[in-house]
Amino acid sequence: MSEAWIIDAARTPRGIGKVGKGGLSAVHSQRILSTVLRALAERNNLQTADLDDVIAGCGTQVGKQGACIARMAALDAGYDVRAPGVSLDRFCGSGLTAANLAAMGVMSGAQDLVVAGGVESMSYGSTLQRQAGATLDSGNTHLRAIHPQPHQGVCGDLVATLEGISREDVDALALESQKRAAVAIAEGRFDRSLVPVYHDDGTPALAKEEYPRPNTTAEGLAALKPAFAAIYEAPLDEEGLSYRRLVEAAFPDVKIDHVHHAGNSSGVVDGAGAVIIASPDYAKAHGLKPRAKVRSVATAGDSPELMLNAPVPAAKKALAKAGMTLDDIDLIEINEAFAVVPLKFMRDLDIDPAKVNVNGGAIALGHPIGATGAIILGTLLDELERRDLATGLVTLCAAGGMAPAMIIERV
């Protein structure tokens, strides 16, 4: 089996995901992603006609994010028409799943050169009329009866309740995320991968992170009201279905402690990220210098009713496939969808917090759903190089109770 080499990584800044407020909110999603694709091609002198695929994750594939945004963004980036594209949706895990599929294609010998990543314009998605998910569809009572899946924020509070993780715990992690992100930005730790985005007329749209709140305090976080208590009780249909009823169908005796709010949950933002993955033979023949190799990829499923707990089995699976233990891993990126996710992950696997999300996470920087996996993969690679470390693991929870994972090693 061939190795899969990561040649380069790039991403946009993350803009506030609100129309009229965010720097990327008026930029077409195809252009947000094509900005990254173009940067990767230009700075690596990529022969785009040789691309076996362009794979892009996207969580809201409708309207301007539909019609195979991977292919359309590649065309917008000026890629050769012989470069195909495909889009996928594994919810929050989409961007990393795209990279995993690229690595698998190369490692199997079926492909030699792939660009993989993701994009999400949440300012656009938030303007769409929200429809009930599959399990809440009144016509899909069969699945709902088998797996009553509530809102992801409710799941965050439910997991915290079941695990005995307190409001003070989640707020402390949120504050640390802001502090670490502030240091990373001030020291330029993201600069290698960051590419500015421009409007169609050439005027600047966004060149730096918009979401972080470096002045966050413990007192300010403590004053915020829980975000999901009201929706927990609210009726979802005319028959009185509620998230409470869904939770109690699976956990009849639970009394949820609502601990998550806007300050300790991932930020709503727009953004894109991608990586180049190539076979050693292709890279050597075309002068592409590897920055890392993929040691293993994995995807795991867990309880859909709890939704957020699959990163632990995904990480264990990736470690087993690589023949490694956590002692062999220098740095870890786990998406901060909600503060409880990294807290439970670190506790379950007995991981030192000093090597997890060292530059902050989605609580401080934002979580553009389909893009985040590719973004934090690049962040991990940049930080391994900056610290002159060797190995890293990246994983994200995803709706439906899933998680992709990847282990990389610097070359």
Tab-separated table of C-alpha atoms in Angstrom:
chain	number	residue	atom	x	y	z
A	1	MET	CA	0.000	0.000	0.000
A	2	SER	CA	1.312	3.434	-0.943
A	3	GLU	CA	1.838	6.252	1.513
A	4	ALA	CA	-0.304	9.365	1.278
A	5	TRP	CA	1.665	12.592	1.572
A	6	ILE	CA	0.203	15.920	2.647
A	7	ILE	CA	1.864	18.507	0.433
A	8	ASP	CA	0.254	21.686	1.681
A	9	ALA	CA	-2.724	23.156	3.534
A	10	ALA	CA	-4.542	26.453	3.187
A	11	ARG	CA	-7.652	28.122	4.536
A	12	THR	CA	-9.563	31.352	4.607
A	13	PRO	CA	-10.059	33.432	7.724
A	14	ARG	CA	-13.340	32.683	9.449
A	15	GLY	CA	-15.916	35.446	9.110
A	16	ILE	CA	-18.865	36.087	11.405
A	17	GLY	CA	-21.736	34.022	10.016
A	18	LYS	CA	-24.351	36.727	9.905
A	19	VAL	CA	-25.569	38.588	6.842
A	20	GLY	CA	-24.453	42.196	6.916
A	21	LYS	CA	-21.946	41.627	9.732
A	22	GLY	CA	-19.478	39.060	8.446
A	23	GLY	CA	-16.780	39.853	5.934
A	24	LEU	CA	-17.563	36.705	3.947
A	25	SER	CA	-21.348	36.891	4.206
A	26	ALA	CA	-21.649	38.635	0.837
A	27	VAL	CA	-19.120	36.364	-0.908
A	28	HIS	CA	-20.444	33.431	-2.920
A	29	SER	CA	-19.656	30.077	-1.314
A	30	GLN	CA	-17.975	28.907	-4.502
A	31	ARG	CA	-15.634	31.892	-4.321
A	32	ILE	CA	-14.826	31.241	-0.651
A	33	LEU	CA	-13.706	27.714	-1.512
A	34	SER	CA	-12.103	28.628	-4.838
A	35	THR	CA	-9.889	31.136	-3.013
A	36	VAL	CA	-8.296	28.252	-1.117
A	37	LEU	CA	-8.093	25.993	-4.158
A	38	ARG	CA	-6.394	28.713	-6.198
A	39	ALA	CA	-3.884	29.463	-3.449
A	40	LEU	CA	-2.908	25.812	-3.133
A	41	ALA	CA	-2.450	25.477	-6.882
A	42	GLU	CA	-0.426	28.659	-7.262
A	43	ARG	CA	1.982	28.242	-4.396
A	44	ASN	CA	2.700	24.593	-5.259
A	45	ASN	CA	2.735	25.010	-9.054
A	46	LEU	CA	0.076	22.317	-9.123
A	47	GLN	CA	-0.713	20.690	-12.449
A	48	THR	CA	-4.457	20.703	-11.996
A	49	ALA	CA	-5.043	18.605	-15.113
A	50	ASP	CA	-3.466	15.745	-13.172
A	51	LEU	CA	-5.952	15.913	-10.306
A	52	ASP	CA	-7.805	12.666	-9.781
A	53	ASP	CA	-10.435	14.527	-7.770
A	54	VAL	CA	-11.368	17.615	-5.805
A	55	ILE	CA	-13.378	16.537	-2.752
A	56	ALA	CA	-15.280	19.084	-0.676
A	57	GLY	CA	-17.398	18.717	2.418
A	58	CYS	CA	-20.403	20.984	2.870
A	59	GLY	CA	-23.192	20.665	5.392
A	60	THR	CA	-25.854	22.732	3.626
A	61	GLN	CA	-25.813	21.605	0.000
A	62	VAL	CA	-28.672	23.687	-1.350
A	63	GLY	CA	-28.873	26.844	-3.423
A	64	LYS	CA	-25.470	28.405	-3.968
A	65	GLN	CA	-23.863	25.611	-1.963
A	66	GLY	CA	-25.529	22.920	-4.052
A	67	ALA	CA	-24.792	21.655	-7.563
A	68	CYS	CA	-21.538	19.929	-6.513
A	69	ILE	CA	-19.747	22.897	-5.026
A	70	ALA	CA	-16.414	21.052	-5.270
A	71	ARG	CA	-16.537	20.979	-9.061
A	72	MET	CA	-17.877	24.511	-9.384
A	73	ALA	CA	-15.281	25.947	-7.000
A	74	ALA	CA	-12.503	24.144	-8.893
A	75	LEU	CA	-13.708	25.731	-12.138
A	76	ASP	CA	-13.974	29.113	-10.421
A	77	ALA	CA	-10.394	28.684	-9.215
A	78	GLY	CA	-9.208	28.237	-12.795
A	79	TYR	CA	-8.457	24.542	-12.468
A	80	ASP	CA	-8.128	22.564	-15.668
A	81	VAL	CA	-11.485	21.222	-16.831
A	82	ARG	CA	-10.047	17.714	-16.545
A	83	ALA	CA	-10.037	18.043	-12.744
A	84	PRO	CA	-13.300	16.486	-11.497
A	85	GLY	CA	-15.016	17.239	-8.229
A	86	VAL	CA	-17.374	15.659	-5.729
A	87	SER	CA	-19.156	17.029	-2.663
A	88	LEU	CA	-20.107	15.159	0.495
A	89	ASP	CA	-21.964	15.672	3.750
A	90	ARG	CA	-20.966	14.058	7.036
A	91	PHE	CA	-22.273	17.046	8.975
A	92	CYS	CA	-19.468	18.590	11.084
A	93	GLY	CA	-17.055	15.852	10.016
A	94	SER	CA	-17.359	16.619	6.310
A	95	GLY	CA	-14.068	18.453	5.780
A	96	LEU	CA	-11.977	15.797	7.502
A	97	THR	CA	-13.921	13.013	5.796
A	98	ALA	CA	-12.994	14.608	2.471
A	99	ALA	CA	-9.315	14.476	3.473
A	100	ASN	CA	-9.708	10.886	4.704
A	101	LEU	CA	-11.217	9.807	1.389
A	102	ALA	CA	-8.389	11.515	-0.478
A	103	ALA	CA	-5.836	9.716	1.672
A	104	MET	CA	-7.581	6.387	1.135
A	105	GLY	CA	-7.656	6.915	-2.613
A	106	VAL	CA	-3.937	7.609	-2.698
A	107	MET	CA	-2.979	4.880	-0.226
A	108	SER	CA	-4.938	2.317	-2.228
A	109	GLY	CA	-3.082	3.212	-5.406
A	110	ALA	CA	-6.273	4.245	-7.175
A	111	GLN	CA	-5.315	7.940	-7.133
A	112	ASP	CA	-2.137	10.014	-7.212
A	113	LEU	CA	-3.202	13.610	-6.624
A	114	VAL	CA	-6.260	14.922	-4.778
A	115	VAL	CA	-7.260	18.253	-3.281
A	116	ALA	CA	-9.670	17.797	-0.370
A	117	GLY	CA	-11.362	20.104	2.094
A	118	GLY	CA	-14.631	21.852	2.673
A	119	VAL	CA	-16.621	25.062	2.810
A	120	GLU	CA	-19.562	26.492	4.687
A	121	SER	CA	-21.260	29.849	4.444
A	122	MET	CA	-23.273	29.707	7.648
A	123	SER	CA	-24.508	33.245	7.116
A	124	TYR	CA	-26.182	31.901	3.994
A	125	GLY	CA	-27.367	28.706	5.666
A	126	SER	CA	-28.859	30.632	8.564
A	127	THR	CA	-31.091	32.539	6.163
A	128	LEU	CA	-32.653	29.334	4.874
A	129	GLN	CA	-35.971	28.211	6.229
A	130	ARG	CA	-35.026	25.610	8.819
A	131	GLN	CA	-36.673	22.274	8.292
A	132	ALA	CA	-36.934	19.467	10.804
A	133	GLY	CA	-34.194	16.899	10.590
A	134	ALA	CA	-34.823	13.343	9.507
A	135	THR	CA	-35.754	12.117	12.959
A	136	LEU	CA	-38.183	14.995	13.541
A	137	ASP	CA	-39.987	14.653	10.228
A	138	SER	CA	-43.586	13.820	11.053
A	139	GLY	CA	-43.528	11.322	8.207
A	140	ASN	CA	-40.497	9.523	9.614
A	141	THR	CA	-41.830	8.287	12.920
A	142	HIS	CA	-40.275	4.876	12.340
A	143	LEU	CA	-36.686	6.136	12.596
A	144	ARG	CA	-37.627	8.492	15.399
A	145	ALA	CA	-38.977	5.546	17.373
A	146	ILE	CA	-35.730	3.622	16.879
A	147	HIS	CA	-33.333	6.528	17.488
A	148	PRO	CA	-34.903	9.646	19.028
A	149	GLN	CA	-32.230	12.199	18.137
A	150	PRO	CA	-32.553	15.667	19.683
A	151	HIS	CA	-30.859	18.960	18.837
A	152	GLN	CA	-27.055	18.922	19.011
A	153	GLY	CA	-26.994	21.618	21.704
A	154	VAL	CA	-29.425	19.626	23.789
A	155	CYS	CA	-27.105	16.659	23.316
A	156	GLY	CA	-24.238	18.778	24.635
A	157	ASP	CA	-26.195	19.504	27.798
A	158	LEU	CA	-27.323	15.880	28.045
A	159	VAL	CA	-23.770	14.534	27.784
A	160	ALA	CA	-22.576	17.049	30.380
A	161	THR	CA	-25.378	15.969	32.724
A	162	LEU	CA	-24.668	12.262	32.328
A	163	GLU	CA	-20.920	12.791	32.738
A	164	GLY	CA	-21.135	15.152	35.712
A	165	ILE	CA	-19.465	18.000	33.814
A	166	SER	CA	-20.455	21.316	35.358
A	167	ARG	CA	-21.145	24.835	34.090
A	168	GLU	CA	-17.863	25.897	35.689
A	169	ASP	CA	-16.017	23.164	33.774
A	170	VAL	CA	-17.373	24.155	30.360
A	171	ASP	CA	-16.871	27.862	31.003
A	172	ALA	CA	-13.264	27.283	32.062
A	173	LEU	CA	-12.536	25.453	28.808
A	174	ALA	CA	-14.207	28.227	26.815
A	175	LEU	CA	-12.087	30.887	28.499
A	176	GLU	CA	-8.919	28.906	27.832
A	177	SER	CA	-9.904	28.538	24.156
A	178	GLN	CA	-10.173	32.323	23.838
A	179	LYS	CA	-6.839	32.861	25.577
A	180	ARG	CA	-5.013	30.352	23.405
A	181	ALA	CA	-6.536	31.724	20.204
A	182	ALA	CA	-5.550	35.264	21.167
A	183	VAL	CA	-1.928	34.192	21.663
A	184	ALA	CA	-1.914	32.239	18.396
A	185	ILE	CA	-3.247	35.206	16.424
A	186	ALA	CA	-0.879	37.683	18.071
A	187	GLU	CA	2.104	35.445	17.321
A	188	GLY	CA	1.038	34.781	13.720
A	189	ARG	CA	0.730	31.035	14.205
A	190	PHE	CA	-2.008	30.762	11.562
A	191	ASP	CA	-0.270	32.903	8.958
A	192	ARG	CA	1.281	30.123	6.882
A	193	SER	CA	-2.091	28.641	5.931
A	194	LEU	CA	-4.200	31.800	5.892
A	195	VAL	CA	-5.227	33.298	2.538
A	196	PRO	CA	-7.309	36.490	2.169
A	197	VAL	CA	-10.628	36.494	0.339
A	198	TYR	CA	-11.655	39.120	-2.219
A	199	HIS	CA	-14.944	40.157	-3.735
A	200	ASP	CA	-15.509	39.614	-7.454
A	201	ASP	CA	-14.476	43.219	-8.139
A	202	GLY	CA	-11.120	42.672	-6.439
A	203	THR	CA	-11.846	44.598	-3.261
A	204	PRO	CA	-10.867	42.914	0.023
A	205	ALA	CA	-13.563	40.868	1.758
A	206	LEU	CA	-11.696	39.357	4.709
A	207	ALA	CA	-8.042	38.951	5.628
A	208	LYS	CA	-8.147	38.080	9.339
A	209	GLU	CA	-10.197	36.159	11.868
A	210	GLU	CA	-13.439	37.936	12.804
A	211	TYR	CA	-14.986	35.771	15.478
A	212	PRO	CA	-12.549	35.637	18.449
A	213	ARG	CA	-13.400	37.574	21.606
A	214	PRO	CA	-10.022	38.033	23.317
A	215	ASN	CA	-11.544	40.164	26.076
A	216	THR	CA	-13.708	37.294	27.312
A	217	THR	CA	-13.724	36.905	31.098
A	218	ALA	CA	-14.883	34.212	33.477
A	219	GLU	CA	-17.413	36.665	34.898
A	220	GLY	CA	-18.789	37.430	31.452
A	221	LEU	CA	-19.196	33.757	30.633
A	222	ALA	CA	-20.877	33.069	33.970
A	223	ALA	CA	-23.455	35.771	33.239
A	224	LEU	CA	-24.645	34.207	29.967
A	225	LYS	CA	-27.944	32.359	29.986
A	226	PRO	CA	-28.065	28.722	28.840
A	227	ALA	CA	-28.846	28.605	25.131
A	228	PHE	CA	-30.826	25.378	24.883
A	229	ALA	CA	-33.164	25.365	27.893
A	230	ALA	CA	-36.001	27.118	26.049
A	231	ILE	CA	-35.884	24.959	22.922
A	232	TYR	CA	-35.745	21.846	25.115
A	233	GLU	CA	-39.297	22.478	26.255
A	234	ALA	CA	-40.747	24.128	23.128
A	235	PRO	CA	-43.187	22.126	20.956
A	236	LEU	CA	-41.819	21.079	17.580
A	237	ASP	CA	-45.094	20.100	15.939
A	238	GLU	CA	-48.826	20.247	16.455
A	239	GLU	CA	-48.772	16.939	18.315
A	240	GLY	CA	-46.575	18.344	21.071
A	241	LEU	CA	-43.323	16.644	20.115
A	242	SER	CA	-40.405	18.305	21.913
A	243	TYR	CA	-36.715	17.740	22.454
A	244	ARG	CA	-37.593	16.841	26.028
A	245	ARG	CA	-39.816	14.010	24.765
A	246	LEU	CA	-37.044	12.779	22.471
A	247	VAL	CA	-34.477	12.789	25.278
A	248	GLU	CA	-36.804	11.105	27.749
A	249	ALA	CA	-37.625	8.389	25.227
A	250	ALA	CA	-34.013	7.242	25.518
A	251	PHE	CA	-33.202	8.511	29.024
A	252	PRO	CA	-36.488	8.491	30.948
A	253	ASP	CA	-35.029	9.448	34.324
A	254	VAL	CA	-32.651	12.225	33.279
A	255	LYS	CA	-33.014	15.812	34.479
A	256	ILE	CA	-30.846	17.921	32.200
A	257	ASP	CA	-28.558	20.573	33.618
A	258	HIS	CA	-28.338	23.160	30.825
A	259	VAL	CA	-24.713	24.325	30.865
A	260	HIS	CA	-23.975	25.412	27.294
A	261	HIS	CA	-24.451	28.895	25.904
A	262	ALA	CA	-23.067	31.079	23.109
A	263	GLY	CA	-19.795	31.575	24.968
A	264	ASN	CA	-18.901	27.898	25.415
A	265	SER	CA	-20.290	26.559	22.132
A	266	SER	CA	-18.769	26.746	18.658
A	267	GLY	CA	-19.109	30.008	16.763
A	268	VAL	CA	-21.319	30.455	13.694
A	269	VAL	CA	-18.930	31.497	10.918
A	270	ASP	CA	-18.170	31.310	7.194
A	271	GLY	CA	-14.967	29.786	5.822
A	272	ALA	CA	-13.150	27.163	3.772
A	273	GLY	CA	-10.034	25.024	3.978
A	274	ALA	CA	-8.281	22.349	1.931
A	275	VAL	CA	-5.170	20.185	1.679
A	276	ILE	CA	-3.213	18.623	-1.176
A	277	ILE	CA	-2.658	14.879	-0.839
A	278	ALA	CA	-0.370	13.048	-3.249
A	279	SER	CA	1.359	9.720	-3.716
A	280	PRO	CA	5.126	9.656	-3.149
A	281	ASP	CA	5.754	8.694	-6.780
A	282	TYR	CA	3.699	11.589	-8.118
A	283	ALA	CA	5.177	14.062	-5.647
A	284	LYS	CA	8.755	13.100	-6.464
A	285	ALA	CA	8.123	13.201	-10.204
A	286	HIS	CA	6.625	16.713	-9.997
A	287	GLY	CA	8.821	18.351	-7.401
A	288	LEU	CA	6.194	18.428	-4.650
A	289	LYS	CA	7.768	18.389	-1.188
A	290	PRO	CA	5.746	16.597	1.497
A	291	ARG	CA	5.075	18.241	4.829
A	292	ALA	CA	3.551	15.137	6.432
A	293	LYS	CA	2.350	11.638	5.727
A	294	VAL	CA	-0.956	10.099	6.757
A	295	ARG	CA	-0.374	7.356	9.302
A	296	SER	CA	-4.000	6.261	9.512
A	297	VAL	CA	-7.607	7.294	8.961
A	298	ALA	CA	-10.717	6.041	10.701
A	299	THR	CA	-14.404	6.721	11.133
A	300	ALA	CA	-16.535	5.553	14.048
A	301	GLY	CA	-20.158	5.595	15.049
A	302	ASP	CA	-21.627	5.927	18.524
A	303	SER	CA	-24.967	6.711	20.135
A	304	PRO	CA	-27.041	8.938	17.819
A	305	GLU	CA	-29.163	9.910	20.821
A	306	LEU	CA	-26.072	11.454	22.443
A	307	MET	CA	-24.590	12.459	19.091
A	308	LEU	CA	-21.290	13.931	20.350
A	309	ASN	CA	-19.357	10.968	21.757
A	310	ALA	CA	-17.865	9.262	18.699
A	311	PRO	CA	-14.447	11.050	18.751
A	312	VAL	CA	-13.205	8.698	21.484
A	313	PRO	CA	-13.846	5.450	19.543
A	314	ALA	CA	-12.663	7.140	16.334
A	315	ALA	CA	-9.367	8.121	17.950
A	316	LYS	CA	-8.901	4.622	19.397
A	317	LYS	CA	-9.601	3.108	15.990
A	318	ALA	CA	-7.117	5.404	14.231
A	319	LEU	CA	-4.448	4.658	16.838
A	320	ALA	CA	-4.963	0.907	16.492
A	321	LYS	CA	-4.706	1.101	12.712
A	322	ALA	CA	-1.472	3.085	12.995
A	323	GLY	CA	-0.042	0.729	15.626
A	324	MET	CA	0.306	3.670	17.998
A	325	THR	CA	-0.785	4.745	21.456
A	326	LEU	CA	-1.674	8.180	22.744
A	327	ASP	CA	1.843	8.417	24.165
A	328	ASP	CA	3.047	8.493	20.554
A	329	ILE	CA	0.913	11.554	19.721
A	330	ASP	CA	2.425	15.003	20.251
A	331	LEU	CA	-0.568	17.260	19.526
A	332	ILE	CA	-4.310	16.765	19.164
A	333	GLU	CA	-7.041	18.824	17.519
A	334	ILE	CA	-10.600	17.946	18.525
A	335	ASN	CA	-13.340	20.253	17.386
A	336	GLU	CA	-14.948	22.330	20.116
A	337	ALA	CA	-18.492	21.873	18.873
A	338	PHE	CA	-19.491	22.315	22.510
A	339	ALA	CA	-17.129	22.563	25.451
A	340	VAL	CA	-18.243	19.194	26.762
A	341	VAL	CA	-16.811	17.437	23.690
A	342	PRO	CA	-13.092	18.052	24.318
A	343	LEU	CA	-13.625	17.782	28.076
A	344	LYS	CA	-15.103	14.289	27.814
A	345	PHE	CA	-12.522	13.311	25.173
A	346	MET	CA	-9.597	14.325	27.367
A	347	ARG	CA	-11.090	12.695	30.452
A	348	ASP	CA	-11.993	9.404	28.759
A	349	LEU	CA	-8.558	9.036	27.177
A	350	ASP	CA	-6.572	10.567	30.075
A	351	ILE	CA	-4.980	13.215	27.848
A	352	ASP	CA	-2.949	16.169	29.079
A	353	PRO	CA	-4.915	19.337	28.136
A	354	ALA	CA	-1.593	21.028	27.334
A	355	LYS	CA	-1.395	19.161	24.026
A	356	VAL	CA	-5.043	19.541	22.957
A	357	ASN	CA	-6.245	22.502	20.851
A	358	VAL	CA	-3.135	24.448	21.776
A	359	ASN	CA	-4.123	27.408	19.585
A	360	GLY	CA	-7.728	27.526	20.732
A	361	GLY	CA	-10.654	25.928	18.979
A	362	ALA	CA	-14.072	26.510	17.509
A	363	ILE	CA	-15.398	28.190	20.653
A	364	ALA	CA	-12.987	31.057	20.021
A	365	LEU	CA	-12.474	30.791	16.267
A	366	GLY	CA	-15.760	29.451	14.916
A	367	HIS	CA	-16.938	26.273	13.249
A	368	PRO	CA	-17.846	26.532	9.538
A	369	ILE	CA	-19.508	23.111	9.474
A	370	GLY	CA	-18.254	21.512	6.255
A	371	ALA	CA	-14.840	23.198	6.396
A	372	THR	CA	-13.691	22.764	9.984
A	373	GLY	CA	-12.103	19.337	9.617
A	374	ALA	CA	-9.801	20.513	6.834
A	375	ILE	CA	-9.057	23.756	8.669
A	376	ILE	CA	-7.954	22.113	11.909
A	377	LEU	CA	-5.957	19.504	9.997
A	378	GLY	CA	-3.929	22.375	8.542
A	379	THR	CA	-3.710	24.035	11.955
A	380	LEU	CA	-2.335	20.810	13.415
A	381	LEU	CA	0.287	20.510	10.684
A	382	ASP	CA	1.410	24.134	11.055
A	383	GLU	CA	1.775	23.784	14.820
A	384	LEU	CA	3.695	20.517	14.600
A	385	GLU	CA	6.165	22.316	12.363
A	386	ARG	CA	6.318	25.414	14.564
A	387	ARG	CA	7.109	23.313	17.640
A	388	ASP	CA	9.297	20.845	15.719
A	389	LEU	CA	7.116	17.936	16.822
A	390	ALA	CA	6.351	14.783	14.867
A	391	THR	CA	2.839	13.391	15.205
A	392	GLY	CA	-0.706	14.650	15.538
A	393	LEU	CA	-4.294	13.410	15.688
A	394	VAL	CA	-7.382	15.276	14.510
A	395	THR	CA	-11.029	14.354	15.049
A	396	LEU	CA	-14.519	15.893	15.159
A	397	CYS	CA	-17.924	14.815	16.388
A	398	ALA	CA	-20.696	14.809	13.792
A	399	ALA	CA	-24.477	14.613	13.886
A	400	GLY	CA	-25.962	11.155	13.921
A	401	GLY	CA	-23.297	10.059	16.413
A	402	MET	CA	-20.272	9.827	14.088
A	403	ALA	CA	-16.653	10.978	14.012
A	404	PRO	CA	-13.812	10.830	11.477
A	405	ALA	CA	-10.191	10.847	12.643
A	406	MET	CA	-6.754	11.115	11.047
A	407	ILE	CA	-3.224	10.663	12.383
A	408	ILE	CA	-0.391	12.435	10.604
A	409	GLU	CA	3.385	12.349	10.955
A	410	ARG	CA	5.738	15.029	9.703
A	411	VAL	CA	8.067	14.104	6.890
